[in-house]
mmCIF file of C-alpha atoms and ligand atoms in Angstrom:
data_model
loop_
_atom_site.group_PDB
_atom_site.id
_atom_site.type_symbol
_atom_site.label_atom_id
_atom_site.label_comp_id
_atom_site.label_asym_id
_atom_site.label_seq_id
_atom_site.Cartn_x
_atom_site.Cartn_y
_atom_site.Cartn_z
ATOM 1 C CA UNK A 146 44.550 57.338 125.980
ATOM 2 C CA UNK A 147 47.947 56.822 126.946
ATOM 3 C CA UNK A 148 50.641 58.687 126.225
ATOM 4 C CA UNK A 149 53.588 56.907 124.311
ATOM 5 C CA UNK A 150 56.767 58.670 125.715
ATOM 6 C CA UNK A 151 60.363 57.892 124.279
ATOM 7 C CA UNK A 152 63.728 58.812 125.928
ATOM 8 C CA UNK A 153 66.431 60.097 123.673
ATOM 9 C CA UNK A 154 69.413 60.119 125.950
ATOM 10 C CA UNK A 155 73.389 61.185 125.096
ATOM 11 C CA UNK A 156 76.078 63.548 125.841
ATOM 12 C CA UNK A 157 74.622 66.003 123.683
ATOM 13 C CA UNK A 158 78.311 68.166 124.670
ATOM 14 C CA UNK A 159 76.576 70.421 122.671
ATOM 15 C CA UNK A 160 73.614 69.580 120.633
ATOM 16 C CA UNK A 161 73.890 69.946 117.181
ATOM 17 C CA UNK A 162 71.573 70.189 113.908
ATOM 18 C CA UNK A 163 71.973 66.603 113.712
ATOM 19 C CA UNK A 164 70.755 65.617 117.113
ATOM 20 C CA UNK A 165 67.731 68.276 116.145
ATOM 21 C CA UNK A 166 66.446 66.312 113.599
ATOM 22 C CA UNK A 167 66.219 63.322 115.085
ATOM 23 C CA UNK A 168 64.579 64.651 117.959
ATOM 24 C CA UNK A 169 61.921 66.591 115.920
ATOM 25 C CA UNK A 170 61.426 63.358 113.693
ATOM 26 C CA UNK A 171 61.032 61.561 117.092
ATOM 27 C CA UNK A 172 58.026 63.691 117.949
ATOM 28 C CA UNK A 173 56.536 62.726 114.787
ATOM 29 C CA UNK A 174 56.170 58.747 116.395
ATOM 30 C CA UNK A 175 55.739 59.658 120.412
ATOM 31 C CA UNK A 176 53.944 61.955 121.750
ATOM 32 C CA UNK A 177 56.439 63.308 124.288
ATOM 33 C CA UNK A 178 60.559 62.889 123.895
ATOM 34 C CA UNK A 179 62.437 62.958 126.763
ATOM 35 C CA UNK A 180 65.733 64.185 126.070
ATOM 36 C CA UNK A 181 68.132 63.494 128.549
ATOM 37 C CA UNK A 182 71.652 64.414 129.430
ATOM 38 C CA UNK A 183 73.910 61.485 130.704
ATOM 39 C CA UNK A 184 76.668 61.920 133.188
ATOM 40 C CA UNK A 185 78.973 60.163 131.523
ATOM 41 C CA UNK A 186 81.827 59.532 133.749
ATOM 42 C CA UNK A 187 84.402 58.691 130.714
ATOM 43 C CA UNK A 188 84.257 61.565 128.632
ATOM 44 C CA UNK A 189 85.576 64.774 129.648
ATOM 45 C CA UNK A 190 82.610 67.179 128.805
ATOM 46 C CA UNK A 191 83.318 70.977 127.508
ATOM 47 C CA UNK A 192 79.812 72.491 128.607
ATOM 48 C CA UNK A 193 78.103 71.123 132.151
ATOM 49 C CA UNK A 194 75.126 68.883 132.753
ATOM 50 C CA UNK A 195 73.515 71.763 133.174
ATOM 51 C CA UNK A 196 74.598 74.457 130.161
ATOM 52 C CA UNK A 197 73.850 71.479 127.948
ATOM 53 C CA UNK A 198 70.070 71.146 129.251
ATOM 54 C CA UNK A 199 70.102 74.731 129.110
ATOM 55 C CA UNK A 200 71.517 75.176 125.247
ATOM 56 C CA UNK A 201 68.761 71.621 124.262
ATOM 57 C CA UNK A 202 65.764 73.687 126.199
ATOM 58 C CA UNK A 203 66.608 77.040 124.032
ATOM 59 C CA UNK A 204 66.994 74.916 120.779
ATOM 60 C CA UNK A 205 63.998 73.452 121.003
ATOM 61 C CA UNK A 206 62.344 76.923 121.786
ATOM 62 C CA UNK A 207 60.710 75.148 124.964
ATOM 63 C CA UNK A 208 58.199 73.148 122.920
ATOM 64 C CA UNK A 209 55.780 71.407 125.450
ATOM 65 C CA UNK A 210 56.550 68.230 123.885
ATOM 66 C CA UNK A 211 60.172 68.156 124.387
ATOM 67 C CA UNK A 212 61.117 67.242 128.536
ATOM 68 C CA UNK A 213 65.082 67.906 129.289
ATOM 69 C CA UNK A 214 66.366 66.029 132.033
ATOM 70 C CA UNK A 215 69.398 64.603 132.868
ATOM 71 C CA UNK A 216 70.319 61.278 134.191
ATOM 72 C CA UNK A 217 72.912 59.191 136.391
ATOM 73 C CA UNK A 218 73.485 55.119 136.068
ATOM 74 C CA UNK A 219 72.011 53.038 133.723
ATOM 75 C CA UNK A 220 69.661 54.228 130.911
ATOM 76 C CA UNK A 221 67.656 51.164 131.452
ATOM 77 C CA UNK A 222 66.934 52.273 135.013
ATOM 78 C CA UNK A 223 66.012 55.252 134.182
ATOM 79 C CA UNK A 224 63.729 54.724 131.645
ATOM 80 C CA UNK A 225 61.637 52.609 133.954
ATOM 81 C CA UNK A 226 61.812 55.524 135.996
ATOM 82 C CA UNK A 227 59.955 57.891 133.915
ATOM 83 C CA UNK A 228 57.679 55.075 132.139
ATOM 84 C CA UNK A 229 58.862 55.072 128.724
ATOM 85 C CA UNK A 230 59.731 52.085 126.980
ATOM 86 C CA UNK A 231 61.171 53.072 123.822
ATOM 87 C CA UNK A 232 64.436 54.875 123.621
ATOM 88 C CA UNK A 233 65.790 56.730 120.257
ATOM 89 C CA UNK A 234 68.854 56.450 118.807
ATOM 90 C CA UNK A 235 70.249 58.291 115.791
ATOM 91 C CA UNK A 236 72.771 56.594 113.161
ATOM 92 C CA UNK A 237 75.074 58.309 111.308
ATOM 93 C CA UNK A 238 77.158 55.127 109.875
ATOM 94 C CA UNK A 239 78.295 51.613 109.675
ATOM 95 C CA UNK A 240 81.032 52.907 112.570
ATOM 96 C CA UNK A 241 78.171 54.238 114.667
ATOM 97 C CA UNK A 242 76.537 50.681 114.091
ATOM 98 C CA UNK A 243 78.797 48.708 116.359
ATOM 99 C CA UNK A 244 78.850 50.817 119.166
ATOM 100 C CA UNK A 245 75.167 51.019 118.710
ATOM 101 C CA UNK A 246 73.843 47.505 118.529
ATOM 102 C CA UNK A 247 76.141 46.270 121.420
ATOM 103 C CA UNK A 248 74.545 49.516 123.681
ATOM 104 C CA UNK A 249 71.131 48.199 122.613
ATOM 105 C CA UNK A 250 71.548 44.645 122.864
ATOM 106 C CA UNK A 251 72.979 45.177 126.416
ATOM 107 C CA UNK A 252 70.032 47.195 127.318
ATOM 108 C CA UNK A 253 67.402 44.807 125.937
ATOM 109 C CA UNK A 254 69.453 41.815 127.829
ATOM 110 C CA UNK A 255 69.017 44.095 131.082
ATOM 111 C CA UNK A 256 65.460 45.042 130.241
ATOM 112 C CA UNK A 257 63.108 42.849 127.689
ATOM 113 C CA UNK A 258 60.667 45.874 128.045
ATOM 114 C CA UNK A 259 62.705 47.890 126.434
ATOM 115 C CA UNK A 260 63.210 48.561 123.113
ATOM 116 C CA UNK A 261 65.924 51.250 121.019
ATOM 117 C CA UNK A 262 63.957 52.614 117.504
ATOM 118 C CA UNK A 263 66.908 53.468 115.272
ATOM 119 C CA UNK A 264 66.637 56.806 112.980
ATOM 120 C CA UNK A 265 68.993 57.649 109.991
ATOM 121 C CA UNK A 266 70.611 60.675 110.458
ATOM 122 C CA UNK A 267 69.495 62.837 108.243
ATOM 123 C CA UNK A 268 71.305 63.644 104.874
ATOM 124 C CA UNK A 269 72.981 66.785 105.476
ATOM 125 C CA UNK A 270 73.680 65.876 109.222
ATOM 126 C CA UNK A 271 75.967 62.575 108.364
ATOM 127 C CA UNK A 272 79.695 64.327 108.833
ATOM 128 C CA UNK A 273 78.265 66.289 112.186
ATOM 129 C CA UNK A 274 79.363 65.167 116.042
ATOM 130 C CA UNK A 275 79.248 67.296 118.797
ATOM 131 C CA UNK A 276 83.449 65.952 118.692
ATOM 132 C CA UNK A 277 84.266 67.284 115.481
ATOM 133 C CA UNK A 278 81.880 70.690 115.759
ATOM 134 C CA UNK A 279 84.055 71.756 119.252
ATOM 135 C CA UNK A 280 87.448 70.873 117.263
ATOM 136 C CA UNK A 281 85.897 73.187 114.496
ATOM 137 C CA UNK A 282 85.146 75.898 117.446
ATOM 138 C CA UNK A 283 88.283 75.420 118.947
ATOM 139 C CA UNK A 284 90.220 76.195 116.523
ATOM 140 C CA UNK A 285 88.417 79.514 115.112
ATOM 141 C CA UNK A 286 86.447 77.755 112.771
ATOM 142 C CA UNK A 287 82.738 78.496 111.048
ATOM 143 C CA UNK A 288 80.443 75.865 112.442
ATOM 144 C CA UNK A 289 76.983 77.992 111.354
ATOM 145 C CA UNK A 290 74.649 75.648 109.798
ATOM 146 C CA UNK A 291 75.888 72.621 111.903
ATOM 147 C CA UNK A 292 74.199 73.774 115.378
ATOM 148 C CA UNK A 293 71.762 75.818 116.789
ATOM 149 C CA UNK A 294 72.193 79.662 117.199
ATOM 150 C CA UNK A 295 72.358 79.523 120.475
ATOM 151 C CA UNK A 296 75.254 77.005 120.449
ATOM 152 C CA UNK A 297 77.204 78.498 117.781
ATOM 153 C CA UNK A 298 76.939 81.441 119.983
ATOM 154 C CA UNK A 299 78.372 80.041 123.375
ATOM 155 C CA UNK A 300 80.709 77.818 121.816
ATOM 156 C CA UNK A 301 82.213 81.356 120.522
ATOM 157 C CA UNK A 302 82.722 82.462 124.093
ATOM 158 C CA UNK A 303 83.871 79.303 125.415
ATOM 159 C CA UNK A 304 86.520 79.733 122.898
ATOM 160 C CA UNK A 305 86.878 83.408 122.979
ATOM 161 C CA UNK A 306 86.383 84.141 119.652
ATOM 162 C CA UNK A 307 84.845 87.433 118.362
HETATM 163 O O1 PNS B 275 75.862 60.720 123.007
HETATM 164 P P1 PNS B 275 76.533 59.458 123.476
HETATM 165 O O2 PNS B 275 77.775 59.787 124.268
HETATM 166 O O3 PNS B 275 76.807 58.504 122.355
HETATM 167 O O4 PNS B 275 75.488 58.735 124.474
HETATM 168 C C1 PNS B 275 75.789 57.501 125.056
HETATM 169 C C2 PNS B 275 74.813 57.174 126.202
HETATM 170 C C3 PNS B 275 74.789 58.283 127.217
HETATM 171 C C4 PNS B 275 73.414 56.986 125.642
HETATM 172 C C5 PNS B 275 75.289 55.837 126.866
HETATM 173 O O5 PNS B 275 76.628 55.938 127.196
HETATM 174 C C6 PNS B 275 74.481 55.462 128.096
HETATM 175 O O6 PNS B 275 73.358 55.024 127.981
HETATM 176 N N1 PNS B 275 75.090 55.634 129.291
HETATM 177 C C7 PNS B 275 74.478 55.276 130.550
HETATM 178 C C8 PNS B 275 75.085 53.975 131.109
HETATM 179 C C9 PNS B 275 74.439 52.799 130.425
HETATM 180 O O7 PNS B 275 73.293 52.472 130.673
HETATM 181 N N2 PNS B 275 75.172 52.164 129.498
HETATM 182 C C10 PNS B 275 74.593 51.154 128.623
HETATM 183 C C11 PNS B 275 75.048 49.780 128.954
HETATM 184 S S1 PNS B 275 76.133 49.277 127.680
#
């Protein structure tokens, strides 16, 4: 039978607990999630392509179902590239919605094949971005809880902080 694949692509500058759940919640529908890192050439990222495939791969203790990659150009391209079709998207709130249904609309304009599946962030996960958890770290702060270990952990020595 084949195997329905998904691509959940972002910045992921770092993952967090919210990102987690969707991702886990996505391998509840596909049988395989891609996540993938985006070179985003408009935000100026704290951790590299490559730390942040690194810190997704230990968070997601390198289940078998779970594929990190990374990607450059458009996300429609690319997900004809690895023959998915569906890619996920996590919502937090009606000001994620905008951004959201434009990216999604574009994508479906550049590819009918393609299609976005929209999750709810999860209820403890609604006040988490990766923006607000590296203020929080930046500034000394406690951001257990809100990412994985290994991500509270580096984002201590990126800041220096004991
Ligand atoms: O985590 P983010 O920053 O919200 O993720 C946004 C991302 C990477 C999914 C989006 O910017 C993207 O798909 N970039 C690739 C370029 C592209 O295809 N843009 C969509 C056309 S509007």
């Amino acid at each position: 039978m084949k195997q329905q694949i998904a691509v959940y692509p972002g910045s992921f500058d770092p993952i967090t607990n919210g990102h987690l759940d969707i991702l886990m919640r996505g391998l509840e529908l596909f049988d395989k999630v891609i996540c993938s890192v985006a070179y985003n050439i408009e935000k100026k990222a704290l951790f590299s392509v490559e730390e942040r495939m690194d810190l997704i791969k230990k968070s997601v203790n390198n289940s078998d179902h779970v594929l990190v990659d990374s990607f450059e150009g458009l996300l429609v391209d690319y997900v004809k590239k690895v023959n998915a079709r569906f890619v996920i998207r996590g919502l937090r709130a009606m000001s994620d919605f905008e951004y959201e249904f434009q990216m999604a609309s574009m994508n479906r304009n550049l590819n009918k094949d393609m299609d976005t599946i929209f999750m709810m962030t999860g209820k403890d996960f609604f006040f988490i971005s990766s923006r607000t958890i590296k203020e929080v770290a930046a500034f000394g702060g406690c951001v257990k809880g809100f990412v994985p270990e290994v991500v509270e952990k580096r984002l201590r020595e990126k800041f220096s902080i004991k």
